[in-house]
Amino acid sequence: MADDASLAALFIPVGIQPGVLGLASQSGPLGGGVLNLLYTSGIGVSSFLGLGNQADVGPADVLQYWGSDDATKVIALYLDDVGDARSVAAEARVVSATKPILWVRPESDDLAEVLAQAGVILVDRVSELAEIARLVVDQPVPAGKRVAVISNASSVARLAVAACRRAGLDVVVPSSAASGDANAVIVNDFESVALHHRADLATFERVAITTAVSDEVDAIVVALSPTLDSPYDELSVVLGRIDRAVAKPLVAVSLAGDDQLAADGVPIYAFPEEAANALGRYAEYGYWRRTHSQPPFWPHADEIETFRAAVGAVGDGATLTMLDPELRHLLDVFGIDLAPYGVVGSHFEARQRAGVIGYPVVVKAGGVAARRPGEEGGVALDLGSEGALIDALRRMEARFGDALYPVIVQKMARPGVALRIELEQRPATGSIVSVSLGGSAAELSDRRLCRALPASVENLQSLVDDPWLHDLLDGPGVAAAFVDVAQALVRVGEATSISAA
């Protein structure tokens, strides 16, 4: 709730304190439970909405409102039914570029994938939502995954290092860590900065700040254990000074309980695993914001818009037919390179075209709709000479008759793995690009890798990096060529995403 407003329109008792987190849930009672959890976690709320049956307000509306609301810095949602997922994902991508969105993972894997690509931080449970919210409401977005672990006890530091590594963080010890305090600092073989038990609080503070401000560090984990010489009240004061001196995300771990330390703006966790998980997820979001926040900019926007209009003018159930020059130009606009080809109407023209293209060539029956490899399927492959071309045409004429012409004569592609790249419109999630095995290889596996559109270059590159596909695409230049095709499909997806009537 905002500082200048005090309205609770709920029929259940909840604890609320003013803050910067906007919360939406499927229902009021469910949201009440989350509000109480946030309250006990010390997280303030700017506003709360229970969307219920979403009669006139849905998640996309909520995201748009909070995206422009100066009082809301972080958004949290506990929803499974989102209605029009395409609108929600599109709005989430825009908002995530400037504000973190936390979302309890929905049941639908397709929806979860779309939200993740839009920069949403998906959490597996409500308690994890509160753990991560404690970090993102007060601390800046990490500039990378390099984290320094600083502790006043080597055993505690060891636990924190292990937790950070499991969370996908890169644990580092900057070269400046022990500068001027060689007798007070232990740089352990497990890569952390731990102080001798005899080091005083002033030394701890100095070492912590020197370590944190290093250009080699993106975030800091301070793992603390109280001693007779360093009680929690004094540690709390030092922790607050460290946070104010360092413009980087900082989390603290207190093995004696997260209620023993108190430093304004510093998220404090009872165990290293909680702190490392929250920081790791926040670092992943920071990486998305630096690399994925906006889809690639494609040239030829005017031509793409012309094609979009042409597709939109086609009625339901109708087919848009394009002449060969138009098709070539369209594919060129989308960056799709075709092997050289020609459309011919006789043996003589086929020989001429093949001579220009160069052998070996492929012959495709122009009048056969469902072609498949092999002459019986309307496709004669690897014709290495004029004689082989004429013989294939004669056999196919005997089988298909007039349906053979016009004939497509095309350059034979180099041997390799056949991939099927498909674009489809799903009612719930919009445009989806998928990659699977094509041709006869499709009988070996029915696996498909999918990404929602629009997608960034990094999203598409992750398809190529998938171990299954990476092994298939092994070879110089093959992966890069695939990414070029995938990027072109993004353009096609953006151009052909016509809203369903």
One Martini backbone bead per residue (centre of mass of N, CA, C, O) as a GRO file, in nm:
protein
  501
    1MET     BB    1   0.099   0.034   0.019
    2ALA     BB    2   0.078   0.350   0.016
    3ASP     BB    3   0.156   0.624   0.206
    4ASP     BB    4  -0.119   0.790   0.090
    5ALA     BB    5  -0.260   0.507   0.162
    6SER     BB    6  -0.558   0.324   0.329
    7LEU     BB    7  -0.663   0.019   0.182
    8ALA     BB    8  -0.868  -0.272   0.285
    9ALA     BB    9  -1.048  -0.505   0.058
   10LEU     BB   10  -1.065  -0.744   0.276
   11PHE     BB   11  -1.204  -1.053   0.443
   12ILE     BB   12  -0.913  -1.081   0.567
   13PRO     BB   13  -0.655  -1.107   0.776
   14VAL     BB   14  -0.373  -0.880   0.739
   15GLY     BB   15  -0.034  -0.806   0.679
   16ILE     BB   16   0.073  -0.459   0.619
   17GLN     BB   17   0.332  -0.280   0.446
   18PRO     BB   18   0.490  -0.045   0.310
   19GLY     BB   19   0.603  -0.047  -0.046
   20VAL     BB   20   0.739  -0.190  -0.378
   21LEU     BB   21   0.534  -0.434  -0.400
   22GLY     BB   22   0.348  -0.603  -0.644
   23LEU     BB   23   0.041  -0.797  -0.600
   24ALA     BB   24  -0.087  -1.102  -0.759
   25SER     BB   25  -0.380  -1.312  -0.752
   26GLN     BB   26  -0.629  -1.542  -0.798
   27SER     BB   27  -0.704  -1.468  -0.492
   28GLY     BB   28  -0.772  -1.343  -0.189
   29PRO     BB   29  -0.690  -1.572   0.011
   30LEU     BB   30  -0.423  -1.635  -0.125
   31GLY     BB   31  -0.307  -1.347  -0.099
   32GLY     BB   32  -0.318  -1.334   0.210
   33GLY     BB   33  -0.096  -1.541   0.258
   34VAL     BB   34   0.125  -1.383   0.109
   35LEU     BB   35   0.111  -1.122   0.273
   36ASN     BB   36   0.194  -1.252   0.542
   37LEU     BB   37   0.470  -1.348   0.443
   38LEU     BB   38   0.581  -1.069   0.368
   39TYR     BB   39   0.551  -0.944   0.647
   40THR     BB   40   0.738  -1.150   0.802
   41SER     BB   41   0.980  -1.067   0.585
   42GLY     BB   42   0.976  -0.740   0.547
   43ILE     BB   43   0.770  -0.679   0.302
   44GLY     BB   44   0.654  -0.435   0.110
   45VAL     BB   45   0.347  -0.283  -0.025
   46SER     BB   46   0.179  -0.109  -0.281
   47SER     BB   47  -0.012  -0.347  -0.406
   48PHE     BB   48  -0.328  -0.541  -0.436
   49LEU     BB   49  -0.457  -0.825  -0.639
   50GLY     BB   50  -0.761  -1.004  -0.692
   51LEU     BB   51  -0.865  -1.153  -0.994
   52GLY     BB   52  -1.006  -1.410  -1.023
   53ASN     BB   53  -1.208  -1.422  -1.321
   54GLN     BB   54  -1.132  -1.182  -1.505
   55ALA     BB   55  -1.359  -0.993  -1.630
   56ASP     BB   56  -1.172  -0.693  -1.678
   57VAL     BB   57  -0.897  -0.798  -1.535
   58GLY     BB   58  -0.561  -0.872  -1.613
   59PRO     BB   59  -0.229  -0.937  -1.621
   60ALA     BB   60  -0.161  -0.728  -1.843
   61ASP     BB   61  -0.284  -0.486  -1.693
   62VAL     BB   62  -0.110  -0.507  -1.439
   63LEU     BB   63   0.166  -0.479  -1.574
   64GLN     BB   64   0.114  -0.204  -1.703
   65TYR     BB   65   0.064  -0.049  -1.445
   66TRP     BB   66   0.330  -0.124  -1.284
   67GLY     BB   67   0.530  -0.031  -1.507
   68SER     BB   68   0.421   0.292  -1.450
   69ASP     BB   69   0.468   0.269  -1.139
   70ASP     BB   70   0.665   0.438  -0.912
   71ALA     BB   71   0.584   0.263  -0.645
   72THR     BB   72   0.680   0.019  -0.830
   73LYS     BB   73   0.967  -0.218  -0.846
   74VAL     BB   74   0.808  -0.491  -0.789
   75ILE     BB   75   0.677  -0.808  -0.918
   76ALA     BB   76   0.406  -1.032  -0.808
   77LEU     BB   77   0.288  -1.371  -0.897
   78TYR     BB   78  -0.016  -1.596  -0.836
   79LEU     BB   79  -0.066  -1.769  -1.132
   80ASP     BB   80  -0.237  -1.983  -1.385
   81ASP     BB   81  -0.455  -1.798  -1.509
   82VAL     BB   82  -0.404  -1.571  -1.807
   83GLY     BB   83  -0.531  -1.624  -2.076
   84ASP     BB   84  -0.363  -1.418  -2.278
   85ALA     BB   85  -0.039  -1.505  -2.319
   86ARG     BB   86   0.066  -1.310  -2.534
   87SER     BB   87   0.008  -1.046  -2.383
   88VAL     BB   88   0.162  -1.111  -2.127
   89ALA     BB   89   0.444  -1.159  -2.253
   90ALA     BB   90   0.472  -0.886  -2.391
   91GLU     BB   91   0.450  -0.718  -2.128
   92ALA     BB   92   0.676  -0.858  -1.968
   93ARG     BB   93   0.912  -0.776  -2.151
   94VAL     BB   94   0.888  -0.473  -2.102
   95VAL     BB   95   0.902  -0.470  -1.786
   96SER     BB   96   1.168  -0.643  -1.740
   97ALA     BB   97   1.367  -0.417  -1.844
   98THR     BB   98   1.307  -0.253  -1.540
   99LYS     BB   99   1.143  -0.491  -1.381
  100PRO     BB  100   1.096  -0.727  -1.163
  101ILE     BB  101   0.949  -1.061  -1.211
  102LEU     BB  102   0.754  -1.262  -1.005
  103TRP     BB  103   0.668  -1.625  -1.049
  104VAL     BB  104   0.473  -1.875  -0.987
  105ARG     BB  105   0.485  -2.160  -1.130
  106PRO     BB  106   0.315  -2.284  -1.373
  107GLU     BB  107   0.180  -2.572  -1.497
  108SER     BB  108   0.249  -2.476  -1.773
  109ASP     BB  109   0.519  -2.518  -1.975
  110ASP     BB  110   0.462  -2.317  -2.201
  111LEU     BB  111   0.417  -2.072  -2.018
  112ALA     BB  112   0.689  -2.082  -1.872
  113GLU     BB  113   0.861  -2.038  -2.127
  114VAL     BB  114   0.747  -1.764  -2.209
  115LEU     BB  115   0.816  -1.615  -1.945
  116ALA     BB  116   1.121  -1.664  -1.942
  117GLN     BB  117   1.172  -1.515  -2.219
  118ALA     BB  118   1.046  -1.241  -2.072
  119GLY     BB  119   1.215  -1.232  -1.777
  120VAL     BB  120   1.092  -1.412  -1.576
  121ILE     BB  121   1.093  -1.509  -1.238
  122LEU     BB  122   1.085  -1.835  -1.154
  123VAL     BB  123   0.910  -2.008  -0.896
  124ASP     BB  124   0.833  -2.303  -0.697
  125ARG     BB  125   0.756  -2.120  -0.442
  126VAL     BB  126   0.643  -1.899  -0.213
  127SER     BB  127   0.892  -1.885  -0.029
  128GLU     BB  128   1.084  -1.809  -0.264
  129LEU     BB  129   0.957  -1.543  -0.331
  130ALA     BB  130   1.037  -1.409  -0.063
  131GLU     BB  131   1.343  -1.450  -0.079
  132ILE     BB  132   1.383  -1.283  -0.344
  133ALA     BB  133   1.236  -1.022  -0.265
  134ARG     BB  134   1.440  -0.934  -0.043
  135LEU     BB  135   1.650  -0.857  -0.264
  136VAL     BB  136   1.507  -0.686  -0.507
  137VAL     BB  137   1.389  -0.438  -0.338
  138ASP     BB  138   1.706  -0.326  -0.247
  139GLN     BB  139   1.886  -0.439  -0.475
  140PRO     BB  140   2.082  -0.444  -0.728
  141VAL     BB  141   2.160  -0.545  -1.032
  142PRO     BB  142   2.356  -0.766  -1.152
  143ALA     BB  143   2.649  -0.756  -1.373
  144GLY     BB  144   2.696  -1.060  -1.275
  145LYS     BB  145   2.844  -1.389  -1.147
  146ARG     BB  146   3.050  -1.254  -0.954
  147VAL     BB  147   3.141  -1.379  -0.630
  148ALA     BB  148   3.199  -1.276  -0.295
  149VAL     BB  149   3.321  -1.439  -0.005
  150ILE     BB  150   3.256  -1.322   0.333
  151SER     BB  151   3.421  -1.407   0.647
  152ASN     BB  152   3.463  -1.495   1.013
  153ALA     BB  153   3.451  -1.807   0.898
  154SER     BB  154   3.565  -2.076   0.728
  155SER     BB  155   3.323  -2.276   0.751
  156VAL     BB  156   3.108  -2.079   0.646
  157ALA     BB  157   3.244  -2.013   0.379
  158ARG     BB  158   3.231  -2.298   0.259
  159LEU     BB  159   2.923  -2.318   0.245
  160ALA     BB  160   2.877  -2.067   0.064
  161VAL     BB  161   3.040  -2.156  -0.180
  162ALA     BB  162   2.881  -2.413  -0.248
  163ALA     BB  163   2.608  -2.268  -0.288
  164CYS     BB  164   2.693  -2.079  -0.519
  165ARG     BB  165   2.772  -2.296  -0.723
  166ARG     BB  166   2.492  -2.434  -0.734
  167ALA     BB  167   2.366  -2.141  -0.839
  168GLY     BB  168   2.578  -2.043  -1.080
  169LEU     BB  169   2.819  -1.911  -0.946
  170ASP     BB  170   3.120  -1.713  -0.946
  171VAL     BB  171   3.384  -1.763  -0.747
  172VAL     BB  172   3.583  -1.496  -0.603
  173VAL     BB  173   3.927  -1.354  -0.557
  174PRO     BB  174   4.052  -1.071  -0.526
  175SER     BB  175   4.360  -0.920  -0.532
  176SER     BB  176   4.265  -0.703  -0.291
  177ALA     BB  177   4.177  -0.860  -0.033
  178ALA     BB  178   4.478  -0.862   0.137
  179SER     BB  179   4.533  -0.570   0.141
  180GLY     BB  180   4.695  -0.481   0.443
  181ASP     BB  181   4.584  -0.794   0.576
  182ALA     BB  182   4.765  -1.057   0.601
  183ASN     BB  183   4.709  -1.132   0.920
  184ALA     BB  184   4.371  -1.145   0.877
  185VAL     BB  185   4.375  -1.321   0.609
  186ILE     BB  186   4.206  -1.593   0.441
  187VAL     BB  187   4.286  -1.762   0.139
  188ASN     BB  188   4.131  -2.015   0.033
  189ASP     BB  189   4.113  -2.309  -0.160
  190PHE     BB  190   3.781  -2.234  -0.184
  191GLU     BB  191   3.736  -1.936  -0.253
  192SER     BB  192   3.777  -1.722   0.003
  193VAL     BB  193   3.712  -1.472   0.257
  194ALA     BB  194   3.884  -1.515   0.565
  195LEU     BB  195   3.903  -1.447   0.903
  196HIS     BB  196   4.050  -1.429   1.171
  197HIS     BB  197   3.935  -1.446   1.492
  198ARG     BB  198   4.121  -1.187   1.580
  199ALA     BB  199   3.973  -1.005   1.410
  200ASP     BB  200   3.838  -0.712   1.383
  201LEU     BB  201   3.579  -0.513   1.275
  202ALA     BB  202   3.750  -0.312   1.116
  203THR     BB  203   3.885  -0.524   0.940
  204PHE     BB  204   3.635  -0.648   0.820
  205GLU     BB  205   3.528  -0.394   0.682
  206ARG     BB  206   3.774  -0.333   0.507
  207VAL     BB  207   3.784  -0.602   0.353
  208ALA     BB  208   3.498  -0.602   0.241
  209ILE     BB  209   3.518  -0.338   0.074
  210THR     BB  210   3.768  -0.406  -0.094
  211THR     BB  211   3.638  -0.653  -0.227
  212ALA     BB  212   3.366  -0.530  -0.341
  213VAL     BB  213   3.498  -0.286  -0.527
  214SER     BB  214   3.596  -0.469  -0.722
  215ASP     BB  215   3.608  -0.540  -1.068
  216GLU     BB  216   3.589  -0.868  -1.001
  217VAL     BB  217   3.301  -0.787  -0.875
  218ASP     BB  218   2.927  -0.823  -0.852
  219ALA     BB  219   2.898  -0.971  -0.565
  220ILE     BB  220   2.788  -1.027  -0.212
  221VAL     BB  221   2.880  -1.254   0.057
  222VAL     BB  222   2.791  -1.241   0.404
  223ALA     BB  223   2.930  -1.461   0.647
  224LEU     BB  224   2.812  -1.499   0.982
  225SER     BB  225   2.966  -1.515   1.317
  226PRO     BB  226   2.941  -1.497   1.636
  227THR     BB  227   3.117  -1.332   1.901
  228LEU     BB  228   3.240  -1.196   2.180
  229ASP     BB  229   3.372  -0.954   1.996
  230SER     BB  230   3.102  -1.003   1.783
  231PRO     BB  231   2.820  -0.899   1.807
  232TYR     BB  232   2.523  -0.847   1.642
  233ASP     BB  233   2.493  -0.544   1.680
  234GLU     BB  234   2.773  -0.477   1.554
  235LEU     BB  235   2.738  -0.631   1.286
  236SER     BB  236   2.499  -0.462   1.186
  237VAL     BB  237   2.646  -0.195   1.156
  238VAL     BB  238   2.863  -0.294   0.958
  239LEU     BB  239   2.674  -0.399   0.737
  240GLY     BB  240   2.547  -0.122   0.670
  241ARG     BB  241   2.815   0.015   0.583
  242ILE     BB  242   2.882  -0.173   0.350
  243ASP     BB  243   2.629  -0.120   0.182
  244ARG     BB  244   2.671   0.194   0.152
  245ALA     BB  245   2.970   0.155   0.009
  246VAL     BB  246   2.816  -0.046  -0.197
  247ALA     BB  247   2.705  -0.074  -0.553
  248LYS     BB  248   2.608  -0.379  -0.473
  249PRO     BB  249   2.500  -0.677  -0.427
  250LEU     BB  250   2.384  -0.783  -0.093
  251VAL     BB  251   2.431  -1.062   0.124
  252ALA     BB  252   2.327  -1.236   0.424
  253VAL     BB  253   2.456  -1.467   0.678
  254SER     BB  254   2.286  -1.634   0.965
  255LEU     BB  255   2.321  -1.918   1.155
  256ALA     BB  256   2.145  -1.798   1.412
  257GLY     BB  257   1.956  -1.626   1.241
  258ASP     BB  258   1.766  -1.378   1.061
  259ASP     BB  259   1.686  -1.217   1.351
  260GLN     BB  260   1.981  -1.109   1.454
  261LEU     BB  261   1.989  -0.925   1.217
  262ALA     BB  262   2.000  -0.551   1.136
  263ALA     BB  263   1.983  -0.406   0.804
  264ASP     BB  264   1.905  -0.175   0.606
  265GLY     BB  265   1.855  -0.334   0.286
  266VAL     BB  266   1.947  -0.621   0.397
  267PRO     BB  267   1.950  -0.940   0.311
  268ILE     BB  268   1.866  -1.204   0.546
  269TYR     BB  269   1.990  -1.533   0.609
  270ALA     BB  270   2.008  -1.847   0.765
  271PHE     BB  271   2.117  -1.973   0.487
  272PRO     BB  272   2.317  -2.016   0.212
  273GLU     BB  273   2.109  -2.133   0.008
  274GLU     BB  274   1.913  -1.894   0.005
  275ALA     BB  275   2.111  -1.673  -0.083
  276ALA     BB  276   2.222  -1.809  -0.344
  277ASN     BB  277   1.957  -1.848  -0.494
  278ALA     BB  278   1.871  -1.552  -0.507
  279LEU     BB  279   2.131  -1.447  -0.648
  280GLY     BB  280   2.123  -1.636  -0.894
  281ARG     BB  281   1.846  -1.539  -1.007
  282TYR     BB  282   1.927  -1.239  -1.031
  283ALA     BB  283   2.163  -1.286  -1.230
  284GLU     BB  284   1.991  -1.404  -1.457
  285TYR     BB  285   1.824  -1.151  -1.496
  286GLY     BB  286   2.058  -0.964  -1.565
  287TYR     BB  287   2.135  -1.115  -1.822
  288TRP     BB  288   1.871  -1.076  -1.970
  289ARG     BB  289   1.873  -0.763  -1.966
  290ARG     BB  290   2.142  -0.742  -2.139
  291THR     BB  291   2.040  -0.962  -2.391
  292HIS     BB  292   1.689  -1.006  -2.401
  293SER     BB  293   1.489  -0.758  -2.370
  294GLN     BB  294   1.520  -0.737  -2.688
  295PRO     BB  295   1.450  -0.786  -2.984
  296PRO     BB  296   1.561  -0.797  -3.274
  297PHE     BB  297   1.653  -0.590  -3.531
  298TRP     BB  298   1.486  -0.555  -3.837
  299PRO     BB  299   1.491  -0.509  -4.146
  300HIS     BB  300   1.247  -0.427  -4.371
  301ALA     BB  301   0.980  -0.322  -4.235
  302ASP     BB  302   0.800  -0.240  -4.477
  303GLU     BB  303   0.786  -0.522  -4.613
  304ILE     BB  304   0.671  -0.673  -4.373
  305GLU     BB  305   0.412  -0.503  -4.352
  306THR     BB  306   0.305  -0.576  -4.631
  307PHE     BB  307   0.279  -0.879  -4.574
  308ARG     BB  308   0.093  -0.860  -4.333
  309ALA     BB  309  -0.140  -0.730  -4.491
  310ALA     BB  310  -0.179  -0.962  -4.694
  311VAL     BB  311  -0.250  -1.178  -4.485
  312GLY     BB  312  -0.485  -1.021  -4.344
  313ALA     BB  313  -0.669  -1.020  -4.618
  314VAL     BB  314  -0.709  -1.310  -4.573
  315GLY     BB  315  -0.931  -1.531  -4.539
  316ASP     BB  316  -1.080  -1.776  -4.399
  317GLY     BB  317  -0.938  -2.060  -4.561
  318ALA     BB  318  -0.747  -1.916  -4.730
  319THR     BB  319  -0.505  -1.857  -4.998
  320LEU     BB  320  -0.175  -1.747  -5.048
  321THR     BB  321  -0.049  -1.652  -5.362
  322MET     BB  322   0.283  -1.674  -5.501
  323LEU     BB  323   0.504  -1.571  -5.704
  324ASP     BB  324   0.823  -1.631  -5.768
  325PRO     BB  325   0.938  -1.339  -5.733
  326GLU     BB  326   0.794  -1.286  -5.462
  327LEU     BB  327   0.920  -1.516  -5.303
  328ARG     BB  328   1.214  -1.437  -5.333
  329HIS     BB  329   1.188  -1.159  -5.200
  330LEU     BB  330   1.078  -1.249  -4.928
  331LEU     BB  331   1.317  -1.433  -4.846
  332ASP     BB  332   1.526  -1.208  -4.862
  333VAL     BB  333   1.407  -1.031  -4.639
  334PHE     BB  334   1.434  -1.287  -4.425
  335GLY     BB  335   1.720  -1.432  -4.488
  336ILE     BB  336   1.662  -1.666  -4.706
  337ASP     BB  337   1.845  -1.919  -4.854
  338LEU     BB  338   1.849  -2.055  -5.172
  339ALA     BB  339   1.891  -2.283  -5.377
  340PRO     BB  340   1.937  -2.304  -5.688
  341TYR     BB  341   1.665  -2.241  -5.929
  342GLY     BB  342   1.395  -2.377  -6.146
  343VAL     BB  343   1.110  -2.330  -6.362
  344VAL     BB  344   0.979  -2.587  -6.576
  345GLY     BB  345   0.819  -2.745  -6.896
  346SER     BB  346   1.077  -2.926  -6.994
  347HIS     BB  347   1.343  -3.100  -7.093
  348PHE     BB  348   1.502  -2.870  -7.220
  349GLU     BB  349   1.479  -2.671  -6.978
  350ALA     BB  350   1.608  -2.862  -6.771
  351ARG     BB  351   1.888  -2.879  -6.905
  352GLN     BB  352   1.950  -2.579  -6.902
  353ARG     BB  353   1.926  -2.527  -6.597
  354ALA     BB  354   2.131  -2.742  -6.501
  355GLY     BB  355   2.371  -2.612  -6.651
  356VAL     BB  356   2.368  -2.350  -6.482
  357ILE     BB  357   2.374  -2.469  -6.192
  358GLY     BB  358   2.476  -2.757  -6.160
  359TYR     BB  359   2.603  -3.045  -6.079
  360PRO     BB  360   2.396  -3.168  -5.883
  361VAL     BB  361   2.038  -3.245  -5.887
  362VAL     BB  362   1.692  -3.163  -5.838
  363VAL     BB  363   1.361  -3.310  -5.879
  364LYS     BB  364   1.030  -3.155  -5.877
  365ALA     BB  365   0.698  -3.194  -5.851
  366GLY     BB  366   0.472  -2.934  -5.899
  367GLY     BB  367   0.177  -3.109  -5.870
  368VAL     BB  368   0.278  -3.217  -5.586
  369ALA     BB  369   0.198  -3.170  -5.262
  370ALA     BB  370   0.310  -3.451  -5.109
  371ARG     BB  371   0.620  -3.463  -5.085
  372ARG     BB  372   0.895  -3.705  -5.121
  373PRO     BB  373   1.151  -3.886  -5.116
  374GLY     BB  374   1.161  -3.986  -5.431
  375GLU     BB  375   1.009  -4.061  -5.721
  376GLU     BB  376   0.736  -4.161  -5.589
  377GLY     BB  377   0.732  -3.867  -5.426
  378GLY     BB  378   0.848  -3.634  -5.645
  379VAL     BB  379   1.176  -3.687  -5.578
  380ALA     BB  380   1.484  -3.639  -5.740
  381LEU     BB  381   1.807  -3.736  -5.648
  382ASP     BB  382   2.125  -3.692  -5.737
  383LEU     BB  383   2.175  -3.563  -6.034
  384GLY     BB  384   2.490  -3.592  -6.223
  385SER     BB  385   2.342  -3.579  -6.512
  386GLU     BB  386   2.173  -3.555  -6.803
  387GLY     BB  387   2.087  -3.850  -6.821
  388ALA     BB  388   1.968  -3.873  -6.533
  389LEU     BB  389   1.756  -3.652  -6.573
  390ILE     BB  390   1.592  -3.774  -6.811
  391ASP     BB  391   1.524  -4.045  -6.681
  392ALA     BB  392   1.367  -3.930  -6.442
  393LEU     BB  393   1.149  -3.777  -6.602
  394ARG     BB  394   1.028  -4.023  -6.745
  395ARG     BB  395   0.941  -4.183  -6.494
  396MET     BB  396   0.763  -3.950  -6.374
  397GLU     BB  397   0.566  -3.924  -6.611
  398ALA     BB  398   0.450  -4.214  -6.582
  399ARG     BB  399   0.331  -4.151  -6.294
  400PHE     BB  400   0.208  -3.827  -6.309
  401GLY     BB  401   0.208  -3.674  -6.563
  402ASP     BB  402   0.082  -3.358  -6.552
  403ALA     BB  403   0.181  -3.327  -6.242
  404LEU     BB  404   0.484  -3.268  -6.298
  405TYR     BB  405   0.392  -2.997  -6.408
  406PRO     BB  406   0.593  -2.797  -6.309
  407VAL     BB  407   0.942  -2.809  -6.280
  408ILE     BB  408   1.188  -2.847  -6.028
  409VAL     BB  409   1.521  -2.718  -6.045
  410GLN     BB  410   1.786  -2.810  -5.812
  411LYS     BB  411   2.033  -2.783  -5.610
  412MET     BB  412   2.228  -2.998  -5.447
  413ALA     BB  413   2.280  -3.066  -5.140
  414ARG     BB  414   2.469  -3.127  -4.899
  415PRO     BB  415   2.552  -3.350  -4.695
  416GLY     BB  416   2.330  -3.427  -4.407
  417VAL     BB  417   2.119  -3.298  -4.178
  418ALA     BB  418   1.779  -3.307  -4.151
  419LEU     BB  419   1.573  -3.022  -4.098
  420ARG     BB  420   1.282  -2.916  -3.915
  421ILE     BB  421   1.128  -2.594  -3.955
  422GLU     BB  422   0.866  -2.462  -3.755
  423LEU     BB  423   0.554  -2.273  -3.774
  424GLU     BB  424   0.325  -2.183  -3.508
  425GLN     BB  425  -0.013  -2.145  -3.380
  426ARG     BB  426  -0.099  -2.091  -3.047
  427PRO     BB  427  -0.356  -1.998  -2.856
  428ALA     BB  428  -0.189  -1.954  -2.579
  429THR     BB  429   0.131  -1.864  -2.702
  430GLY     BB  430   0.154  -1.847  -3.005
  431SER     BB  431   0.446  -1.827  -3.150
  432ILE     BB  432   0.623  -2.123  -3.275
  433VAL     BB  433   0.945  -2.258  -3.284
  434SER     BB  434   1.068  -2.560  -3.443
  435VAL     BB  435   1.295  -2.845  -3.398
  436SER     BB  436   1.368  -3.121  -3.621
  437LEU     BB  437   1.369  -3.395  -3.784
  438GLY     BB  438   1.417  -3.478  -4.125
  439GLY     BB  439   1.302  -3.687  -4.327
  440SER     BB  440   1.424  -4.000  -4.265
  441ALA     BB  441   1.528  -3.911  -3.973
  442ALA     BB  442   1.244  -3.888  -3.827
  443GLU     BB  443   1.234  -4.200  -3.745
  444LEU     BB  444   1.449  -4.172  -3.499
  445SER     BB  445   1.296  -3.893  -3.402
  446ASP     BB  446   1.036  -3.684  -3.217
  447ARG     BB  447   1.195  -3.452  -3.135
  448ARG     BB  448   1.140  -3.113  -2.994
  449LEU     BB  449   1.238  -2.776  -3.029
  450CYS     BB  450   1.130  -2.482  -2.847
  451ARG     BB  451   1.015  -2.139  -2.926
  452ALA     BB  452   0.915  -1.836  -2.854
  453LEU     BB  453   0.754  -1.559  -3.006
  454PRO     BB  454   0.964  -1.353  -2.961
  455ALA     BB  455   1.328  -1.381  -3.007
  456SER     BB  456   1.640  -1.405  -2.925
  457VAL     BB  457   1.950  -1.491  -3.008
  458GLU     BB  458   1.998  -1.650  -2.743
  459ASN     BB  459   1.755  -1.835  -2.761
  460LEU     BB  460   1.845  -1.965  -3.033
  461GLN     BB  461   2.125  -2.061  -2.945
  462SER     BB  462   2.015  -2.268  -2.734
  463LEU     BB  463   1.936  -2.474  -2.945
  464VAL     BB  464   2.222  -2.539  -3.050
  465ASP     BB  465   2.328  -2.611  -2.745
  466ASP     BB  466   2.186  -2.855  -2.748
  467PRO     BB  467   2.304  -3.166  -2.720
  468TRP     BB  468   2.135  -3.306  -2.937
  469LEU     BB  469   2.182  -3.090  -3.167
  470HIS     BB  470   2.487  -3.046  -3.152
  471ASP     BB  471   2.564  -3.329  -3.261
  472LEU     BB  472   2.423  -3.295  -3.540
  473LEU     BB  473   2.586  -3.001  -3.596
  474ASP     BB  474   2.857  -3.109  -3.644
  475GLY     BB  475   3.056  -2.849  -3.773
  476PRO     BB  476   3.168  -2.619  -3.980
  477GLY     BB  477   2.923  -2.359  -3.979
  478VAL     BB  478   2.648  -2.493  -3.901
  479ALA     BB  479   2.547  -2.338  -3.653
  480ALA     BB  480   2.550  -2.057  -3.783
  481ALA     BB  481   2.348  -2.125  -4.009
  482PHE     BB  482   2.112  -2.192  -3.820
  483VAL     BB  483   2.084  -1.915  -3.689
  484ASP     BB  484   2.010  -1.767  -3.945
  485VAL     BB  485   1.745  -1.920  -3.985
  486ALA     BB  486   1.617  -1.857  -3.711
  487GLN     BB  487   1.610  -1.551  -3.746
  488ALA     BB  488   1.427  -1.556  -3.992
  489LEU     BB  489   1.185  -1.686  -3.840
  490VAL     BB  490   1.129  -1.447  -3.662
  491ARG     BB  491   1.036  -1.263  -3.889
  492VAL     BB  492   0.806  -1.439  -3.979
  493GLY     BB  493   0.658  -1.444  -3.710
  494GLU     BB  494   0.609  -1.136  -3.693
  495ALA     BB  495   0.458  -1.116  -3.976
  496THR     BB  496   0.234  -1.372  -3.909
  497SER     BB  497   0.099  -1.244  -3.644
  498ILE     BB  498  -0.231  -1.303  -3.649
  499SER     BB  499  -0.509  -1.237  -3.515
  500ALA     BB  500  -0.762  -1.396  -3.398
  501ALA     BB  501  -1.114  -1.395  -3.452
   0.00000   0.00000   0.00000
